[in-house]
Amino acid sequence: MRESGAGTLDTHEHHAERGFWRTYVFSTDHKMIGKQYLSLGLFWAVVGGLLAHVMRWQLAWPDTAVPGWGEVGPETYNVLVTMHGTIMVFFVAMPILLGAFGNFLIPLMIGARDMAFPRLNMLSVWVFALASLVLLVSFFVPGGAASAGWTGYPPLSAKVEYTGVNWGLNLWILAHALEFAAFLMGGVNYLTTAIALRVPGMTFFRLPLVIWQQLTATTLFLLSVGPLIAGAVMLLLDRIIGTHFYAAEGGGDPLLWQHLFWFFGHPEVYVILLPAVGLVLDVLPVFARKPIFGYRWIIYSTIAAGGLSFIVWAHHMFVSGMDPRLAMPFSITTILISVPFAYIMFAMIATLYKGSIRFDTPMLWALGFIAMFIVGGLTGIFNGSAPADIYISDTYFVVAHFHYTLFSSVVFGGFAGFYFWFPKMFGRLLSEPLGKIHFWLTLVFFNVTFFPLHNIGLAGMMRRIANPLEYEYLVPHQWINVVATVGAILLLASQIPFVVNVVWSLLAGKTAPKNPWEANTLEWTAPSPPPPLNWGATLPVVYRGAYEYSLPDMAEDWLPQDRALAARSR
Amino acid sequence: MAISAEAPAIPGILPGKVGVWWFLASEIMLFGGLIASFIVFRLGSGGWHGEAAHLSVPIAAVNTLVLLTSSLTMVQAFATAERGDQRGPRTYLALTILLGLAFLGIKAYEYTSEILAGFTPGTGIFWSFYYTMTGLHALHVLAGAVVNSILLGAGRLRNPHRLELAGLYWHFVDVVWIFLFPLLYLA
Amino acid sequence: MLNWMRWLPENVSTYGGEIDAVIALIYYVTLAWFFLTLGVFGFFLIRYRRRDGRRATYVAGERLREAAWILVPVAVVLVLDFWIDLRGGPVWAKVKTTMPPTELTIQVTAKQFNWEILYPGPDGKFGTEDDRQFDNELHVPVGKPVRLVLKSKDVIHSLFSPNLRFKQDIVPGRAIPAWFEATKPGKYELPCAELCGFGHSGMKAWLYVHSPEEYQKWVNEQWASS
């Protein structure tokens, strides 16, 4: 069966054969599709980030005009809250961590010439672009964009009169549906590619961990999104043709949505987290010059965490009005999830033990991820304990917790991967000093922005309120909001070195060698950047696992996966 | 130096089949979510015998038969193609499409008579579930008919692999109905 | 900034102290882990930074003896997890799944964007003539358990009292029971904690906890006319 649109062709004539449109726009090349996902994700990161800054300004100095925006009313504030969450989770984290890195790395790391279904892959990114367009349009329809929170709890989201938002919310649902379709196509492609197209010698237990994490994340997404799609169909029908799924007066139940949403929602956070963990796991051994600590145990832990994530969803609903007797069982499963993740975090730290650690920019970001994610993981225990959650749920403590986990995944994990694979993606080296400045500024101002949110959350500040000064008990703590907002502005400014670095590198950066970091995995055996179909006439053959660094009886401290050694078979 | 984008798949693994199975896994979760919600609601409300009594079991039974027969013809299309038969796949695939369309026609007649009797999706929670579940299923039948028509129209029947993939999907849609029929009409 | 328990508002309910104790337990456990893991992490970074003439040691961590270095800490994590849930279980049960005998039941109905607080009056029954409704004012006596029945007219709201450590979402179509017992007279805020529309920010009621005499005085004033 022919699934590939590329057919049989000669690599050297490849570029001449294809015009601008087939190369950059309607490309079936997994590397170009990865870059397209990356560009769309970065575009939305800018939008989502700016929305966050409007929000933060309003929280620090309520009801004053935001520079470049104007005054923020309560309706607008709800739109900001909703769209910031939606954009960051579905249109930034997923396209960058799954879409960009998954597409770029999977074929290159398993030794495939492209995805199993290249045209489906192209369709995936175009459906995602369509989803982006729909979401963008939803800002400009009469009534404004969705404002029922990124979780869209009905009845607030189910009836127009409760929010005043009509088509904005319908389009919000449609944008999600298209986004899910895009990632379903991508997911089927990732899994099929990794199962069917591995190069000879690339067994499952020789796959780089980033591939394992991508595959686990994709599996979680494929198996959890169905119920949410069902829920979204019901929500749309409630809104448009007057069914009663979420309307108590017609026999429905608003809590049904919360169950369906969070059944998806908790695996979804691992859909974002696991690829980031994978990026960090692949960066660490290269710069510690050591094998990853406990390769197989990490895989088992990942799968265990993925499996557990299907039976923890009600920890988002401790005080939701569901039967309170369900809380403790879910509290136990939730807290159990700390076990596999504790293993993975400890394994990351143990990988450093007796290493020879180089502090290049990708490594700094990976180390930053470890430190920040430990904070986020530990604060999760507060939320996971049902009695503590009575007080903590819906406060800024939760906001601080999930920014320490998700921001550290997307930004620290994402930049670790970006700085590491940039030479492979674009064939140019980035500036190390600028990268380091970018890292340290981001690390400092990330903490200035988000750490104080723990404190104001413990002081009782609720999520999604537009004006904390309306509450007398919050007035004495208002300075924390000011600190966080100033931190956020400086955090945004900290990204300037990054932009300068990338632009400068693409225009005038040094040409990247094939393997600038002396890494073992297969993508470094292809040219930088790899041509269409990745390798010349012969594909590499794999002889060993991905992390054979500093073998005792070898002169070099690295041993690529594809190098044949006559005498030994490791 | 001609190299092919069609990377050699690992022997014994057909990428198309792997892909379709993963797709079906997510589809199972979609209908699974709906069916689980339906069951929880039904248990919570003490049964919907009164509402379900307004549905026509005979019509649905006939429809079940139609859909089961279409699965049989789909199997025959694949079996004849594997034997290298030229006309067999064509005939059986056309029959499958016709039976699928017959299912949709009967379903449309059923919807019309129910709506004329005053039972719309907004009538109550049972009807909300009924129209959503059967409607989503009908969309899947329609999609299956479209896929089969494309196969028939493109004349790519000599490769049984494609027929097998389309068959996997068609049987899945059939199995979903096997769950919906007793849940909605008989329980 | 680091002594987190200091940030909690003053506790004025009988069970608030127990909830705070669970938070404190988790806080000290996680704080210890934070310093331990980041301490080891930082030590490794400095100790094993790249130096000329020294190469990394090949440790795959696959053998059980090596893996034990982290399997043991992971086991400790598991034990601590169970400890936290063991301590938390009874607290949750006390606050959410049991109901002490109460003399006073108050119905709280949330709607966009107000709290309607309904007292049954001297006869103790709802739906009779002596019911009295107050908007955004909840008056209770100190030292007596109070039963609340929570209802919503439109969307999901959440009744939150930072000082009582009380929070319960209110779902349309359900009457959710809840209770608290205040320990200190005073005036406290009752915000809505679940996004409920454009008036969510600023949707709040006031909780007045009265001494027994003052509460009786308030009751007499309110029901004097009837």
PDB file of C-alpha atoms in Angstrom, chain B residues 73-154:
ATOM      1  CA  THR B  73     -21.387  -8.214   2.400  1.00  0.00           C
ATOM      2  CA  MET B  74     -18.332  -6.215   3.525  1.00  0.00           C
ATOM      3  CA  VAL B  75     -16.654  -9.433   4.628  1.00  0.00           C
ATOM      4  CA  GLN B  76     -17.565 -10.986   1.273  1.00  0.00           C
ATOM      5  CA  ALA B  77     -16.080  -8.027  -0.597  1.00  0.00           C
ATOM      6  CA  PHE B  78     -12.769  -8.552   1.196  1.00  0.00           C
ATOM      7  CA  ALA B  79     -12.877 -12.340   0.841  1.00  0.00           C
ATOM      8  CA  THR B  80     -13.527 -12.214  -2.907  1.00  0.00           C
ATOM      9  CA  ALA B  81     -10.812  -9.598  -3.368  1.00  0.00           C
ATOM     10  CA  GLU B  82      -8.313 -11.798  -1.577  1.00  0.00           C
ATOM     11  CA  ARG B  83      -9.165 -14.636  -3.956  1.00  0.00           C
ATOM     12  CA  GLY B  84      -8.337 -12.269  -6.816  1.00  0.00           C
ATOM     13  CA  ASP B  85     -11.941 -12.150  -8.002  1.00  0.00           C
ATOM     14  CA  GLN B  86     -12.598  -9.165 -10.316  1.00  0.00           C
ATOM     15  CA  ARG B  87     -16.365  -8.655 -10.077  1.00  0.00           C
ATOM     16  CA  GLY B  88     -16.988  -9.928  -6.554  1.00  0.00           C
ATOM     17  CA  PRO B  89     -15.522  -7.023  -4.569  1.00  0.00           C
ATOM     18  CA  ARG B  90     -17.321  -4.521  -6.797  1.00  0.00           C
ATOM     19  CA  THR B  91     -20.706  -6.156  -6.340  1.00  0.00           C
ATOM     20  CA  TYR B  92     -20.380  -6.736  -2.624  1.00  0.00           C
ATOM     21  CA  LEU B  93     -19.027  -3.269  -1.913  1.00  0.00           C
ATOM     22  CA  ALA B  94     -21.908  -1.724  -3.844  1.00  0.00           C
ATOM     23  CA  LEU B  95     -24.313  -3.872  -1.815  1.00  0.00           C
ATOM     24  CA  THR B  96     -22.665  -2.708   1.425  1.00  0.00           C
ATOM     25  CA  ILE B  97     -23.090   0.919   0.418  1.00  0.00           C
ATOM     26  CA  LEU B  98     -26.720   0.345  -0.530  1.00  0.00           C
ATOM     27  CA  LEU B  99     -27.465  -1.396   2.759  1.00  0.00           C
ATOM     28  CA  GLY B 100     -25.777   1.451   4.650  1.00  0.00           C
ATOM     29  CA  LEU B 101     -27.943   3.954   2.802  1.00  0.00           C
ATOM     30  CA  ALA B 102     -31.001   1.808   3.509  1.00  0.00           C
ATOM     31  CA  PHE B 103     -30.126   1.949   7.209  1.00  0.00           C
ATOM     32  CA  LEU B 104     -29.930   5.729   7.021  1.00  0.00           C
ATOM     33  CA  GLY B 105     -33.219   5.915   5.110  1.00  0.00           C
ATOM     34  CA  ILE B 106     -35.044   3.810   7.685  1.00  0.00           C
ATOM     35  CA  LYS B 107     -33.452   5.845  10.489  1.00  0.00           C
ATOM     36  CA  ALA B 108     -34.620   9.058   8.814  1.00  0.00           C
ATOM     37  CA  TYR B 109     -38.162   7.672   8.579  1.00  0.00           C
ATOM     38  CA  GLU B 110     -37.975   6.776  12.273  1.00  0.00           C
ATOM     39  CA  TYR B 111     -36.759  10.266  13.237  1.00  0.00           C
ATOM     40  CA  THR B 112     -39.531  11.864  11.198  1.00  0.00           C
ATOM     41  CA  SER B 113     -42.290   9.855  12.822  1.00  0.00           C
ATOM     42  CA  GLU B 114     -40.874  10.534  16.301  1.00  0.00           C
ATOM     43  CA  ILE B 115     -40.555  14.249  15.701  1.00  0.00           C
ATOM     44  CA  LEU B 116     -44.100  14.343  14.266  1.00  0.00           C
ATOM     45  CA  ALA B 117     -45.279  12.601  17.425  1.00  0.00           C
ATOM     46  CA  GLY B 118     -43.758  15.488  19.380  1.00  0.00           C
ATOM     47  CA  PHE B 119     -40.542  13.914  20.645  1.00  0.00           C
ATOM     48  CA  THR B 120     -37.694  16.295  19.844  1.00  0.00           C
ATOM     49  CA  PRO B 121     -34.206  16.432  21.353  1.00  0.00           C
ATOM     50  CA  GLY B 122     -35.485  19.081  23.762  1.00  0.00           C
ATOM     51  CA  THR B 123     -38.348  16.938  25.092  1.00  0.00           C
ATOM     52  CA  GLY B 124     -36.302  15.420  27.877  1.00  0.00           C
ATOM     53  CA  ILE B 125     -33.016  13.901  28.842  1.00  0.00           C
ATOM     54  CA  PHE B 126     -33.848  10.486  27.352  1.00  0.00           C
ATOM     55  CA  TRP B 127     -34.603  12.067  24.003  1.00  0.00           C
ATOM     56  CA  SER B 128     -31.452  14.209  24.222  1.00  0.00           C
ATOM     57  CA  PHE B 129     -29.427  11.029  24.582  1.00  0.00           C
ATOM     58  CA  TYR B 130     -31.430   9.142  21.969  1.00  0.00           C
ATOM     59  CA  TYR B 131     -30.981  11.719  19.225  1.00  0.00           C
ATOM     60  CA  THR B 132     -27.347  12.437  20.069  1.00  0.00           C
ATOM     61  CA  MET B 133     -26.244   8.814  20.221  1.00  0.00           C
ATOM     62  CA  THR B 134     -28.127   7.589  17.177  1.00  0.00           C
ATOM     63  CA  GLY B 135     -27.312  10.798  15.296  1.00  0.00           C
ATOM     64  CA  LEU B 136     -23.598  10.465  15.948  1.00  0.00           C
ATOM     65  CA  HIS B 137     -23.820   6.811  14.929  1.00  0.00           C
ATOM     66  CA  ALA B 138     -25.688   7.725  11.737  1.00  0.00           C
ATOM     67  CA  LEU B 139     -22.912  10.206  10.895  1.00  0.00           C
ATOM     68  CA  HIS B 140     -20.435   7.355  11.262  1.00  0.00           C
ATOM     69  CA  VAL B 141     -22.528   5.151   8.951  1.00  0.00           C
ATOM     70  CA  LEU B 142     -22.574   7.989   6.436  1.00  0.00           C
ATOM     71  CA  ALA B 143     -18.802   8.399   6.719  1.00  0.00           C
ATOM     72  CA  GLY B 144     -18.359   4.661   6.182  1.00  0.00           C
ATOM     73  CA  ALA B 145     -20.581   4.778   3.091  1.00  0.00           C
ATOM     74  CA  VAL B 146     -18.514   7.684   1.747  1.00  0.00           C
ATOM     75  CA  VAL B 147     -15.246   5.804   2.331  1.00  0.00           C
ATOM     76  CA  ASN B 148     -16.657   2.729   0.599  1.00  0.00           C
ATOM     77  CA  SER B 149     -17.920   4.834  -2.305  1.00  0.00           C
ATOM     78  CA  ILE B 150     -14.483   6.388  -2.743  1.00  0.00           C
ATOM     79  CA  LEU B 151     -12.956   2.903  -2.847  1.00  0.00           C
ATOM     80  CA  LEU B 152     -15.569   1.790  -5.363  1.00  0.00           C
ATOM     81  CA  GLY B 153     -15.224   4.919  -7.472  1.00  0.00           C
ATOM     82  CA  ALA B 154     -11.439   4.954  -7.489  1.00  0.00           C
TER      83      ALA B 154
END
